[in-house]
PDB file of C-alpha atoms in Angstrom:
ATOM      1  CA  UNK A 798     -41.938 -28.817 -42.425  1.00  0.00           C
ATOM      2  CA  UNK A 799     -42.685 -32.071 -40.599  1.00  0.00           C
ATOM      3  CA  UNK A 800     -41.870 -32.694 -37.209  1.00  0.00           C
ATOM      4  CA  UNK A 801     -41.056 -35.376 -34.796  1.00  0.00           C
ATOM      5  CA  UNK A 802     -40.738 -35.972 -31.263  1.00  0.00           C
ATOM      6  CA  UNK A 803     -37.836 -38.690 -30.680  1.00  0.00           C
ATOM      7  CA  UNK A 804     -38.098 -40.557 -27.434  1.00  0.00           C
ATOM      8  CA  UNK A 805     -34.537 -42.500 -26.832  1.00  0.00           C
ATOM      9  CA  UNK A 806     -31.187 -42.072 -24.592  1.00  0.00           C
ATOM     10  CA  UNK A 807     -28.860 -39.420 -25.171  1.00  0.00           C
ATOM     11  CA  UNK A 808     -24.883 -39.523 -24.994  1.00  0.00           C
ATOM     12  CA  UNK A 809     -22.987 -36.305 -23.437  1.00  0.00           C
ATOM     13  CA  UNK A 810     -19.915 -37.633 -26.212  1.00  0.00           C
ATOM     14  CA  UNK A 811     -20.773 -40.125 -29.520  1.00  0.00           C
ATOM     15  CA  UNK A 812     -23.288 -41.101 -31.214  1.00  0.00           C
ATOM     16  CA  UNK A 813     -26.328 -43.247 -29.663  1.00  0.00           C
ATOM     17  CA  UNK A 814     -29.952 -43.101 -29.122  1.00  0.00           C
ATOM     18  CA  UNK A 815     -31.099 -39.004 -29.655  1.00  0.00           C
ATOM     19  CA  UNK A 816     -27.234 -38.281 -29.863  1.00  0.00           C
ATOM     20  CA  UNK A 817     -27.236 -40.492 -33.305  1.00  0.00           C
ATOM     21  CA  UNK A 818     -30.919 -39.540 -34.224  1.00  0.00           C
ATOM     22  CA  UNK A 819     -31.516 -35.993 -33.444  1.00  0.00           C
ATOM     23  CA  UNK A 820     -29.097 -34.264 -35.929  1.00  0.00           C
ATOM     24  CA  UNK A 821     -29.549 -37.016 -39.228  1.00  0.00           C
ATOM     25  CA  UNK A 822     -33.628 -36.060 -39.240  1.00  0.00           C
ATOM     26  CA  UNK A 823     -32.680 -32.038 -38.744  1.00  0.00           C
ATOM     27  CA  UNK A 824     -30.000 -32.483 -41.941  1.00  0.00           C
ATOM     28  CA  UNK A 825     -32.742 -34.245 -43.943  1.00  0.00           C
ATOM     29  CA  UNK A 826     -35.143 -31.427 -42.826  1.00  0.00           C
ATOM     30  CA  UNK A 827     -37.155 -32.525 -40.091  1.00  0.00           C
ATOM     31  CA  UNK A 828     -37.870 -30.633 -36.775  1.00  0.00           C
ATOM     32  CA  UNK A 829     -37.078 -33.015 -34.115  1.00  0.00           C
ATOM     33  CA  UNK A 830     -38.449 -32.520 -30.468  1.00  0.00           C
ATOM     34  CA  UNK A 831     -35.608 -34.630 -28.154  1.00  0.00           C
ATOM     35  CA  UNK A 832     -36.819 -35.902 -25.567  1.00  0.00           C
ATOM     36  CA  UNK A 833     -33.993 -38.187 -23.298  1.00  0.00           C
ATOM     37  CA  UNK A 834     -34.854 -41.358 -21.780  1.00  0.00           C
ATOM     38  CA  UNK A 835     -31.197 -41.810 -20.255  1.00  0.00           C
ATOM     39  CA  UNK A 836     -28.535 -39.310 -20.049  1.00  0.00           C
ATOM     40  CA  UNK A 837     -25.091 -40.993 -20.467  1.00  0.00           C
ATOM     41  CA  UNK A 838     -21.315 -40.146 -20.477  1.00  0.00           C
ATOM     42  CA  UNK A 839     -21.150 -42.236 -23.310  1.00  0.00           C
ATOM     43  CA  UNK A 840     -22.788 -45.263 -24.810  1.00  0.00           C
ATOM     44  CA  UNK A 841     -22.191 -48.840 -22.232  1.00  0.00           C
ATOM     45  CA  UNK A 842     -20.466 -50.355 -24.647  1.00  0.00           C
ATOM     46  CA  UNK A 843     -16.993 -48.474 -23.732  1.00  0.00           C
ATOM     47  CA  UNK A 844     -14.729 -50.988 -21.167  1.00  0.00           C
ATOM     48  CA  UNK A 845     -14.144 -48.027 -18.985  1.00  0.00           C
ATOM     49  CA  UNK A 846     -17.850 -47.485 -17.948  1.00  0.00           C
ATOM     50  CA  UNK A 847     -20.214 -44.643 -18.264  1.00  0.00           C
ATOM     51  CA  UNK A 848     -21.632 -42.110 -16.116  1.00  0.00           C
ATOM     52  CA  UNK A 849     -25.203 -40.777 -15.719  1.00  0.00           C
ATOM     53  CA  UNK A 850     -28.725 -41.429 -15.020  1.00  0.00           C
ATOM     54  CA  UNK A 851     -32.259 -42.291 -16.308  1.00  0.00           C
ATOM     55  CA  UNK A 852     -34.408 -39.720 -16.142  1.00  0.00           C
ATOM     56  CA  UNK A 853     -37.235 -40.033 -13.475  1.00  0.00           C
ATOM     57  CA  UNK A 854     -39.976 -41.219 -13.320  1.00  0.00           C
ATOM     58  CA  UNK A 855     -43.163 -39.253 -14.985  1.00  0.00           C
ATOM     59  CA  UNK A 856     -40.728 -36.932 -16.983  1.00  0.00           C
ATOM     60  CA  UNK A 857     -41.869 -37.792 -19.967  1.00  0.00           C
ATOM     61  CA  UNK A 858     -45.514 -37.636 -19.285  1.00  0.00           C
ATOM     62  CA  UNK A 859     -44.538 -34.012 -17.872  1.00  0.00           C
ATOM     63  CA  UNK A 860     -43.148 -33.082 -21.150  1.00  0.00           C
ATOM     64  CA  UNK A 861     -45.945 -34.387 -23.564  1.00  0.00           C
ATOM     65  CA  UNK A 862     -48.074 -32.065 -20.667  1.00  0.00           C
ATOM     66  CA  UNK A 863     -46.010 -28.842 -21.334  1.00  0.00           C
ATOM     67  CA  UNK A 864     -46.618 -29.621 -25.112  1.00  0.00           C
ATOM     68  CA  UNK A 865     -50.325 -29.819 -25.096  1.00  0.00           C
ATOM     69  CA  UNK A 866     -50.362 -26.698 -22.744  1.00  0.00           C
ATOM     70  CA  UNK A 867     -48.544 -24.352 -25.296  1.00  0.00           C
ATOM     71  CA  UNK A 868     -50.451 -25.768 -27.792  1.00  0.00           C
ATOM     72  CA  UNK A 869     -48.036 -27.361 -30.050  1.00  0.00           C
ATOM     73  CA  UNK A 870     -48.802 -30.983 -29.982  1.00  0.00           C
ATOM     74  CA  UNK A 871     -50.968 -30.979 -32.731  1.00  0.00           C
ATOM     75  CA  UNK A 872     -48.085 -29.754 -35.351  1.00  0.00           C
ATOM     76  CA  UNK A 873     -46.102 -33.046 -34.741  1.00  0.00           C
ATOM     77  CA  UNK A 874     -46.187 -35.739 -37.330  1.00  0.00           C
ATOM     78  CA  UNK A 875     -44.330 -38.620 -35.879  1.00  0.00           C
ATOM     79  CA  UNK A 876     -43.177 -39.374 -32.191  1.00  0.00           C
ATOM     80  CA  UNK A 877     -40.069 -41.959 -32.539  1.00  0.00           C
ATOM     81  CA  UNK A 878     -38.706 -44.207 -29.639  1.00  0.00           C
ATOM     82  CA  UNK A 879     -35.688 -45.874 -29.174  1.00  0.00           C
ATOM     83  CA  UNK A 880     -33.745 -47.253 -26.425  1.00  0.00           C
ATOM     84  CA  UNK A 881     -35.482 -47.201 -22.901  1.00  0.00           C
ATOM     85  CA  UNK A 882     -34.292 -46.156 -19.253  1.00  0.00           C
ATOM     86  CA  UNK A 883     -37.248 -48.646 -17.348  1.00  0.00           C
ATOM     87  CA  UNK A 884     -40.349 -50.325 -18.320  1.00  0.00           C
ATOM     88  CA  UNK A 885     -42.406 -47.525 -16.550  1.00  0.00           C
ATOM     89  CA  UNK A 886     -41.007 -45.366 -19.530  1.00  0.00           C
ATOM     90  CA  UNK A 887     -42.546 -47.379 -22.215  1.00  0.00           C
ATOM     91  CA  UNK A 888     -46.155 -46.942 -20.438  1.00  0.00           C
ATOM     92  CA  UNK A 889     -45.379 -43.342 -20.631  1.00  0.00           C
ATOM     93  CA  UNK A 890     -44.275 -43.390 -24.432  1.00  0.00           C
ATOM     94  CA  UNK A 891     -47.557 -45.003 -25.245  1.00  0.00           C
ATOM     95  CA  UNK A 892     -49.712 -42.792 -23.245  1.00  0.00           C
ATOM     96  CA  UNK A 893     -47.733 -40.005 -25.394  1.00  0.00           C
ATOM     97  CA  UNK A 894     -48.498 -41.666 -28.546  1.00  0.00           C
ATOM     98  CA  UNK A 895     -52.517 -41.037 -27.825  1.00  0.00           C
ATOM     99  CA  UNK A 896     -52.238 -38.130 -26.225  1.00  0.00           C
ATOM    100  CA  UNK A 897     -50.493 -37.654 -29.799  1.00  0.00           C
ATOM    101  CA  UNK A 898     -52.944 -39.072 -31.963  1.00  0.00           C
ATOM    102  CA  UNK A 899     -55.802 -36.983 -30.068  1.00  0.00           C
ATOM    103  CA  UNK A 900     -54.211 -33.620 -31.305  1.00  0.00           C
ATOM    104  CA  UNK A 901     -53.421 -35.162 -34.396  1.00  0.00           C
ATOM    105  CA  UNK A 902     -54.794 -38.648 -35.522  1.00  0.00           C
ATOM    106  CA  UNK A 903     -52.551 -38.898 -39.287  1.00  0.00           C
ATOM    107  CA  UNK A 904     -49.366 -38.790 -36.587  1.00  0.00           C
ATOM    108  CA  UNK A 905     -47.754 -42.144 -36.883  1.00  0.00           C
ATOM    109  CA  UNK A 906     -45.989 -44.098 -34.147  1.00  0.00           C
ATOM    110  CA  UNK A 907     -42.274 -45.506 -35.266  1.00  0.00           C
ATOM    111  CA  UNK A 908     -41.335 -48.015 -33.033  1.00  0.00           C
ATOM    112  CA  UNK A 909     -37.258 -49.263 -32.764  1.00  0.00           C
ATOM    113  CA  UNK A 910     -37.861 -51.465 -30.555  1.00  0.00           C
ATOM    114  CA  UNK A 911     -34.097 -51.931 -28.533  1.00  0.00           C
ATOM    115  CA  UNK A 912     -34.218 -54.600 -26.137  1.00  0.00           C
ATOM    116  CA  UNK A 913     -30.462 -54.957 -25.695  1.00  0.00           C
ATOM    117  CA  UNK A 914     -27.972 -57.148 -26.699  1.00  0.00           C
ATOM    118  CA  UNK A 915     -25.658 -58.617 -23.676  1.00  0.00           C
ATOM    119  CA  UNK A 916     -23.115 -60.323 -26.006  1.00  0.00           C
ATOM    120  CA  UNK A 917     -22.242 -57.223 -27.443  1.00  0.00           C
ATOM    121  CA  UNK A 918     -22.439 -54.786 -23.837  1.00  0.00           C
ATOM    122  CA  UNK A 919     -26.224 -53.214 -24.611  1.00  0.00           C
ATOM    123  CA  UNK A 920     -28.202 -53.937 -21.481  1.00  0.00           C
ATOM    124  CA  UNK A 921     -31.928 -52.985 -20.905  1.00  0.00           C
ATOM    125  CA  UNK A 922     -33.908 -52.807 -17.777  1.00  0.00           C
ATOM    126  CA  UNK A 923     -35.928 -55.602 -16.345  1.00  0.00           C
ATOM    127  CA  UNK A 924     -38.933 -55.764 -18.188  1.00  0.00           C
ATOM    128  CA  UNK A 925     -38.171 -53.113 -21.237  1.00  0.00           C
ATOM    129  CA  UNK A 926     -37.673 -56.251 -23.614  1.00  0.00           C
ATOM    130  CA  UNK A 927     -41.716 -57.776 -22.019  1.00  0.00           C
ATOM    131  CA  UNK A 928     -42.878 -54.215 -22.801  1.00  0.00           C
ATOM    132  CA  UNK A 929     -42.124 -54.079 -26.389  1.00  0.00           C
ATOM    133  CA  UNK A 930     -43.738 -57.711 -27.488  1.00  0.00           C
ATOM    134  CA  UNK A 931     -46.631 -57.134 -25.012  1.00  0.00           C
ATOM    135  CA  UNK A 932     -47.859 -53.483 -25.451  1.00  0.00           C
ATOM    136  CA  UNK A 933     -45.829 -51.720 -28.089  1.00  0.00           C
ATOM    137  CA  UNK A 934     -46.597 -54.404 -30.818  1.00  0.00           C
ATOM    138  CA  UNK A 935     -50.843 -53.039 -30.370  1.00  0.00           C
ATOM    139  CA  UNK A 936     -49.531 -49.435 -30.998  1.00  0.00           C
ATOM    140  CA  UNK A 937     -46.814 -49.225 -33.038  1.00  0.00           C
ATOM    141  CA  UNK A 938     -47.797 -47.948 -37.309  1.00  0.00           C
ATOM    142  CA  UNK A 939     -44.199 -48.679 -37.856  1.00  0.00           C
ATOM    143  CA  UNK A 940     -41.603 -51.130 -36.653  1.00  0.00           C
ATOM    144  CA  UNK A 941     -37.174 -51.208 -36.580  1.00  0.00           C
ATOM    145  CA  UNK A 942     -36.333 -54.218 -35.248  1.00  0.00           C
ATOM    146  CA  UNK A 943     -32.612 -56.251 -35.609  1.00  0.00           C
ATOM    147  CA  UNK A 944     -33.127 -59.829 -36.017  1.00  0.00           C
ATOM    148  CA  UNK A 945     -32.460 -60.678 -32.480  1.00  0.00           C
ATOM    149  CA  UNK A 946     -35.332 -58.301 -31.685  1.00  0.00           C
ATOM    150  CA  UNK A 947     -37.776 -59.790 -34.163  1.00  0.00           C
ATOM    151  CA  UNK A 948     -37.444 -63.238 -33.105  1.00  0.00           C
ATOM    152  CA  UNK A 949     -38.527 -62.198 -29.444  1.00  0.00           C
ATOM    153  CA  UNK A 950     -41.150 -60.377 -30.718  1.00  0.00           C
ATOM    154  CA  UNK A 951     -42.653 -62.919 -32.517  1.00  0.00           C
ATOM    155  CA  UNK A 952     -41.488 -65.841 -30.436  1.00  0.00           C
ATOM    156  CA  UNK A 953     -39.581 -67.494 -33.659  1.00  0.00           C
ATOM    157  CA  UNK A 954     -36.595 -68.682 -34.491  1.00  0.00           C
ATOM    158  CA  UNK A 955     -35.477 -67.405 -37.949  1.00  0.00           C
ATOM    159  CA  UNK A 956     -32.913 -69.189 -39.707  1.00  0.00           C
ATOM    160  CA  UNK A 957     -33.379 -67.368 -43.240  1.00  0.00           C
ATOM    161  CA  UNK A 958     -34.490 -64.257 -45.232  1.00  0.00           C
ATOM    162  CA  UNK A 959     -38.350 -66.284 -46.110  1.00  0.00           C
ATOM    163  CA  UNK A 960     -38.685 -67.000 -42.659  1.00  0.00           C
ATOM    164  CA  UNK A 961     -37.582 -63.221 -41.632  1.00  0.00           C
ATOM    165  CA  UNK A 962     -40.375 -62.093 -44.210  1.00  0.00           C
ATOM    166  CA  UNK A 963     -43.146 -64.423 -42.496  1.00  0.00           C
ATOM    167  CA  UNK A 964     -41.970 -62.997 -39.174  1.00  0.00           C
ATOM    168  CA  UNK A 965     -42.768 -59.510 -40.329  1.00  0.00           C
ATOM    169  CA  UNK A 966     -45.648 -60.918 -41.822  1.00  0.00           C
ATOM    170  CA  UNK A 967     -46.668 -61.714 -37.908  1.00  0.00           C
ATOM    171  CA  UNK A 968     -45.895 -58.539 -36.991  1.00  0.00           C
ATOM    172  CA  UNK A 969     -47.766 -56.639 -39.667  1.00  0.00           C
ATOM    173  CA  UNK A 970     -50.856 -58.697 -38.804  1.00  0.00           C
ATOM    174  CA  UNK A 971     -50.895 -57.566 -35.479  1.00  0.00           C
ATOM    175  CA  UNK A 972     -51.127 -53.896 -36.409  1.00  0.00           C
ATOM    176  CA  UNK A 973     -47.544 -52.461 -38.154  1.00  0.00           C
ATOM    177  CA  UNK A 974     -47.623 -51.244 -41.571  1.00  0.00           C
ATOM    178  CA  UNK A 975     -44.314 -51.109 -42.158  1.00  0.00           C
ATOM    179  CA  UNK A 976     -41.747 -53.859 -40.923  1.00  0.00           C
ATOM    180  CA  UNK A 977     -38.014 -52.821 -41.398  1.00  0.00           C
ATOM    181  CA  UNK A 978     -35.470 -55.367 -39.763  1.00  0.00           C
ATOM    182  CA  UNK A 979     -32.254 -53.628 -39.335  1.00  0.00           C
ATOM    183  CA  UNK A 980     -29.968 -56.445 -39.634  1.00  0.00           C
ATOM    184  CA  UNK A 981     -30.330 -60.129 -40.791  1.00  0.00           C
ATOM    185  CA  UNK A 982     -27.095 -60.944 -39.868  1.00  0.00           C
ATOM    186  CA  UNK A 983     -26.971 -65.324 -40.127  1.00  0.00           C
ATOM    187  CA  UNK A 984     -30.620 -64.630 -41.685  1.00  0.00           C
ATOM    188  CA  UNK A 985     -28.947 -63.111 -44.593  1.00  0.00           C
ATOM    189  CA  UNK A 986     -28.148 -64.435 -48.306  1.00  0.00           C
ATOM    190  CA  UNK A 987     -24.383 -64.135 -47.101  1.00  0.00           C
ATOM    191  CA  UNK A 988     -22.321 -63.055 -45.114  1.00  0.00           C
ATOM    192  CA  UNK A 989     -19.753 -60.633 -47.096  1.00  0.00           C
ATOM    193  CA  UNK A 990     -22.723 -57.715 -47.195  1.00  0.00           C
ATOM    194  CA  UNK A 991     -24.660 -55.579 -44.696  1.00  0.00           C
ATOM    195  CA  UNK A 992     -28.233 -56.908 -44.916  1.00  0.00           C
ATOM    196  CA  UNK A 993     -31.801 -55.428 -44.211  1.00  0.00           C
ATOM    197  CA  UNK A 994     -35.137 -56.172 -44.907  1.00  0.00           C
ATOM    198  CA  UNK A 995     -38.039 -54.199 -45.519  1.00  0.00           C
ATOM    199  CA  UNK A 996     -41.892 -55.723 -45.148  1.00  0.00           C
ATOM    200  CA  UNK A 997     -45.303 -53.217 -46.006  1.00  0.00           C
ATOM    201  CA  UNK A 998     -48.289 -53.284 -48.090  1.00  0.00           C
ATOM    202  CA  UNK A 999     -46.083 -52.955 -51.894  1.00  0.00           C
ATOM    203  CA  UNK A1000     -44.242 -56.348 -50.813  1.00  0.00           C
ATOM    204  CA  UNK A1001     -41.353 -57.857 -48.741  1.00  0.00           C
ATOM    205  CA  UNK A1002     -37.936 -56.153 -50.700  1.00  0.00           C
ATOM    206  CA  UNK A1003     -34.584 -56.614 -49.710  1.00  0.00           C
ATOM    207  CA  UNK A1004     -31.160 -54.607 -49.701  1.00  0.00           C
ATOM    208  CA  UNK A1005     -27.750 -54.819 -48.874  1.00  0.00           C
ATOM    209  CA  UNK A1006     -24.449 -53.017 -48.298  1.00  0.00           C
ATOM    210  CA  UNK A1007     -20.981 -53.321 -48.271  1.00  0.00           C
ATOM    211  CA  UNK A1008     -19.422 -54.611 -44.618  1.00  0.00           C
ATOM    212  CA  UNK A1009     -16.498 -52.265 -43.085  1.00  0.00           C
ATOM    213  CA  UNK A1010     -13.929 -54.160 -41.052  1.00  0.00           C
ATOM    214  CA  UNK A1011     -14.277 -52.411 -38.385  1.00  0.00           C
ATOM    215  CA  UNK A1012     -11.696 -53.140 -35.064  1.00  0.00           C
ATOM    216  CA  UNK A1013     -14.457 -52.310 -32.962  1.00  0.00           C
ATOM    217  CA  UNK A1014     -17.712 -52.014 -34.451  1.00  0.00           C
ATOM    218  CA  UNK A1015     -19.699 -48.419 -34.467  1.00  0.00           C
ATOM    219  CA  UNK A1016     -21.992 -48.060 -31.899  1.00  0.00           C
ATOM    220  CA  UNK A1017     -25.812 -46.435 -33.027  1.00  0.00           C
ATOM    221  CA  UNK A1018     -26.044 -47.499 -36.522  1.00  0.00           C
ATOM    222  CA  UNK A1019     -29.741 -48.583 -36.009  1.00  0.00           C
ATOM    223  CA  UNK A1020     -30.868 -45.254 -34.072  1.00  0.00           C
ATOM    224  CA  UNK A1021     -29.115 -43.751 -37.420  1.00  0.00           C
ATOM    225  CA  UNK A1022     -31.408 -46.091 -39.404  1.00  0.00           C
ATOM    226  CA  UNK A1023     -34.584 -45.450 -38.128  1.00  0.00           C
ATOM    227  CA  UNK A1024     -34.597 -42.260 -37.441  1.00  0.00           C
ATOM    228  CA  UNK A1025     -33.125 -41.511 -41.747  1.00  0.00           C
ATOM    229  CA  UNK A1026     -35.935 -43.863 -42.419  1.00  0.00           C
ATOM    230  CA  UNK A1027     -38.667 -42.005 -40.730  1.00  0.00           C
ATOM    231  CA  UNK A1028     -37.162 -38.497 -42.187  1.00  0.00           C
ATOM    232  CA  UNK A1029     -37.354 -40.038 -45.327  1.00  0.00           C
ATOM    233  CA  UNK A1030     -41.031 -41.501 -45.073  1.00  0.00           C
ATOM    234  CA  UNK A1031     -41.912 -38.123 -43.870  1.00  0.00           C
ATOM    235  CA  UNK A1032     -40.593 -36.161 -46.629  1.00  0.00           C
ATOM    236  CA  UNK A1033     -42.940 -37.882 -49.128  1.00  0.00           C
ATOM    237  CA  UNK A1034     -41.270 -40.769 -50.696  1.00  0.00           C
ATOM    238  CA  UNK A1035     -42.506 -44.305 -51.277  1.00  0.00           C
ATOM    239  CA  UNK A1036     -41.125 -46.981 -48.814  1.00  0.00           C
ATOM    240  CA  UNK A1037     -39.000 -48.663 -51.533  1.00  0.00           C
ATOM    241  CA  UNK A1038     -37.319 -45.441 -52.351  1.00  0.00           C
ATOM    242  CA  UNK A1039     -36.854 -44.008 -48.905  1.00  0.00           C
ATOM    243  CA  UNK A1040     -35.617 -48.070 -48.002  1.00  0.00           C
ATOM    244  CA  UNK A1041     -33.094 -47.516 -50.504  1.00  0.00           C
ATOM    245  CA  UNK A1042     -32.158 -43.852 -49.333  1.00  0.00           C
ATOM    246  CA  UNK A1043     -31.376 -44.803 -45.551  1.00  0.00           C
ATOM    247  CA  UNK A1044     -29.016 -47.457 -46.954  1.00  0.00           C
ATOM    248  CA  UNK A1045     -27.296 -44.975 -48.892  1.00  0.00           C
ATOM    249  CA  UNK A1046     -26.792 -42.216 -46.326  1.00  0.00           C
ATOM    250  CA  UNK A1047     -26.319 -44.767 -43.471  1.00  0.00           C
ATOM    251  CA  UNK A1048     -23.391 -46.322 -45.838  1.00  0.00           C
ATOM    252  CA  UNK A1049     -22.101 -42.963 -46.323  1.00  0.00           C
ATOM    253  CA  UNK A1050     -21.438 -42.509 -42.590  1.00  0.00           C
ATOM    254  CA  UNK A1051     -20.171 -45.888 -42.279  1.00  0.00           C
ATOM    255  CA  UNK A1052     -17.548 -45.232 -45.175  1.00  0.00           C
ATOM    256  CA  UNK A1053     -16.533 -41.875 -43.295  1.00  0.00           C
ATOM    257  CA  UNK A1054     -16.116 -43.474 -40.055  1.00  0.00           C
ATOM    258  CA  UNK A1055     -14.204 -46.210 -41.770  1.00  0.00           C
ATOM    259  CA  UNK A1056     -11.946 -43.896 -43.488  1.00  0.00           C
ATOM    260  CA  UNK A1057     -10.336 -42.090 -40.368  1.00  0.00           C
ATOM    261  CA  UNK A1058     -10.468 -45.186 -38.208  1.00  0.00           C
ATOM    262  CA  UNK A1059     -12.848 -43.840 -35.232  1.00  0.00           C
ATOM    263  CA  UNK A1060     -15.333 -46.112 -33.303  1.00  0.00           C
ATOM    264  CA  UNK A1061     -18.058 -43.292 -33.366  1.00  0.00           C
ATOM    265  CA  UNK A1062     -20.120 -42.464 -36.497  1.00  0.00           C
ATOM    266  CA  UNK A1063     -18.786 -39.598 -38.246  1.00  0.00           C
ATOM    267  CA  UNK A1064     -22.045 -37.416 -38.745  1.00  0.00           C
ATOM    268  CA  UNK A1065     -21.091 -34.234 -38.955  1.00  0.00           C
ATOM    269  CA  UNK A1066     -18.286 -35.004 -41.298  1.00  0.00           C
ATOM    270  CA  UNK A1067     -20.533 -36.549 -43.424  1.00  0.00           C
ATOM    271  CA  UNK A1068     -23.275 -34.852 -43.461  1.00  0.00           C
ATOM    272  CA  UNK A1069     -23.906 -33.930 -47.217  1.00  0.00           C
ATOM    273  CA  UNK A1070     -23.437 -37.168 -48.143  1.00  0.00           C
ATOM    274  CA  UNK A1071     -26.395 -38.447 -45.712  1.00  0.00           C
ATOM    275  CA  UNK A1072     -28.887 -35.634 -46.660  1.00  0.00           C
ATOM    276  CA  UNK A1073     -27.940 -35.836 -50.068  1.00  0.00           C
ATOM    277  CA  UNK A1074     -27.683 -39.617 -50.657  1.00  0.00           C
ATOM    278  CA  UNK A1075     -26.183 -41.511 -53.929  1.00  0.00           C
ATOM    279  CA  UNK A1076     -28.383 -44.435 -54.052  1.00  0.00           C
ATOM    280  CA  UNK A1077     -26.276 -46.821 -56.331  1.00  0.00           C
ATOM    281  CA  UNK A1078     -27.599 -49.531 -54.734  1.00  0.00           C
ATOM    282  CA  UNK A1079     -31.972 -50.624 -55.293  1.00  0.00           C
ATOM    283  CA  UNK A1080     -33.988 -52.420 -53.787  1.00  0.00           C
ATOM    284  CA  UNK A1081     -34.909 -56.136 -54.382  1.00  0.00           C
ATOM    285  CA  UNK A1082     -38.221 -57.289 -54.500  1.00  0.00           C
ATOM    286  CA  UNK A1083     -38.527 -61.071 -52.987  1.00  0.00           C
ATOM    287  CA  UNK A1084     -40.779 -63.519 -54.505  1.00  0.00           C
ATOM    288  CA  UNK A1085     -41.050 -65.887 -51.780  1.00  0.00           C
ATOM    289  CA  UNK A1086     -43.667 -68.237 -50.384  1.00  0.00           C
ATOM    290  CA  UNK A1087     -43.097 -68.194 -46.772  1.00  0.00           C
ATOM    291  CA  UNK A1088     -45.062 -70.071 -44.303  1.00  0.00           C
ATOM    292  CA  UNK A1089     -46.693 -68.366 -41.510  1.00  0.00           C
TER     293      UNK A1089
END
């Protein structure tokens, strides 16, 4: 049994941050330790608002405490953050990371690094966005960033998949082992397919999916991604094959949600499908030479 400790928001209704993580790595066998950043209503993107609060300030650090106190730290294999309430959070993730690492120093540090997106309604505290490029990058084994989110981590404008690979090439250099980008949207080959990219040590290797016309477009898809990623990692297989498996189950929710017309992912209703994947579609490796 592995086990995790996900940092991120939580929603009271829908799927986002722990509420989109949380129950994915529990279906795929993982035990998850929640820990909530935020606690929402709902996820900002809804026109009528939200309701709620970010938790205060040292909670986390109190948490990670009452872990090493009982003992228990050193049974966790992974500590996973996503989306955070303030800056002064992120100090606190990484001081959890060590404190970690000391108890167990094979634990690895996923990183999806959400630094908002105002176009589309996700807004991030002053200073969360500085946070991730300045101190995360040094600590982070593992990295989920969107394209928007890689360029301002590495300070680049990418116009295409090579220059997304040399990107995560920047990124791995600086410590990461493994580089997934979530979504290379205009980056992409096209634009008729879902598109992600995955960067480590066997080679850059790129997948796709198919794209759901969605009226309003599902909101947590990437805390779904990286968290099904990790799971998968953690259960053993290579980072091709669990690449491929999160785009299987992640599609699988996607084609649920899509089928009865809702705007929040449909987890629970597919659930064997996502712990269970059909992976029809592999992997591509990319032969590219890409400039740094």
């Amino acid at each position: 049994m592995k086990r995790v400790i996900s940092i991120q928001s939580h929603v009271v209704f829908g799927c986002a941050g722990n509420s989109a993580a949380v129950f994915p790595m529990r279906r795929l066998g993982v035990e998850v330790w929640p820990v909530n950043t935020v606690q929402f209503s709902n996820h900002t993107q809804y026109s009528q608002g939200w309701q709620g609060m970010v938790m205060p300030a040292g909670h986390i650090g109190q948490l990670m405490a009452g872990l090493t106190d009982i003992g228990v730290l050193g049974q966790c294999d992974a500590l996973l953050s996503g989306y955070l309430g303030s800056a002064a959070q992120g100090e606190e993730i990484l001081a959890a990371v060590a404190r970690l690492k000391a108890c167990n120093p094979r634990a690895l540090y996923f990183c999806d690094p959400v630094m908002g997106h105002p176009d589309k309604g996700c807004i991030v505290a002053p200073g969360v966005a500085e946070f991730f490029k300045d101190r995360a990058l040094a600590c982070a084994d593992m990295l989920a960033p969107n394209l928007l989110e890689l360029e301002r981590l590495t300070g680049r404008e990418i116009h295409n998949v090579p220059e997304a690979v040399a990107a995560c090439q920047q990124l791995r250099a600086r410590g990461a082992r493994l580089v997934l980008v979530k979504h290379l949207g205009r980056a992409g080959f096209g634009h008729d397919r879902f598109e992600m990219l995955l960067v480590c040590d066997e080679g850059a290797f790129h997948i796709s999916r198919p794209l759901y016309p969605f009226a309003r477009q599902p909101i947590g898809v990437g805390d779904l991604l990286s968290a099904t990623m990790l799971a998968n990692l953690l259960a053993g297989y290579e980072p091709v094959v669990a690449f491929e498996r999160t785009n299987a189950s992640v599609d699988a929710v996607l084609a649920q949600t899509w089928l009865v017309n809702a705007y929040e992912l449909q987890l629970v209703a597919a659930q064997h499908e996502m712990a269970q994947p059909r992976v029809r579609i592999r992997a591509t490796r990319l032969a590219l030479t890409c400039a740094a």
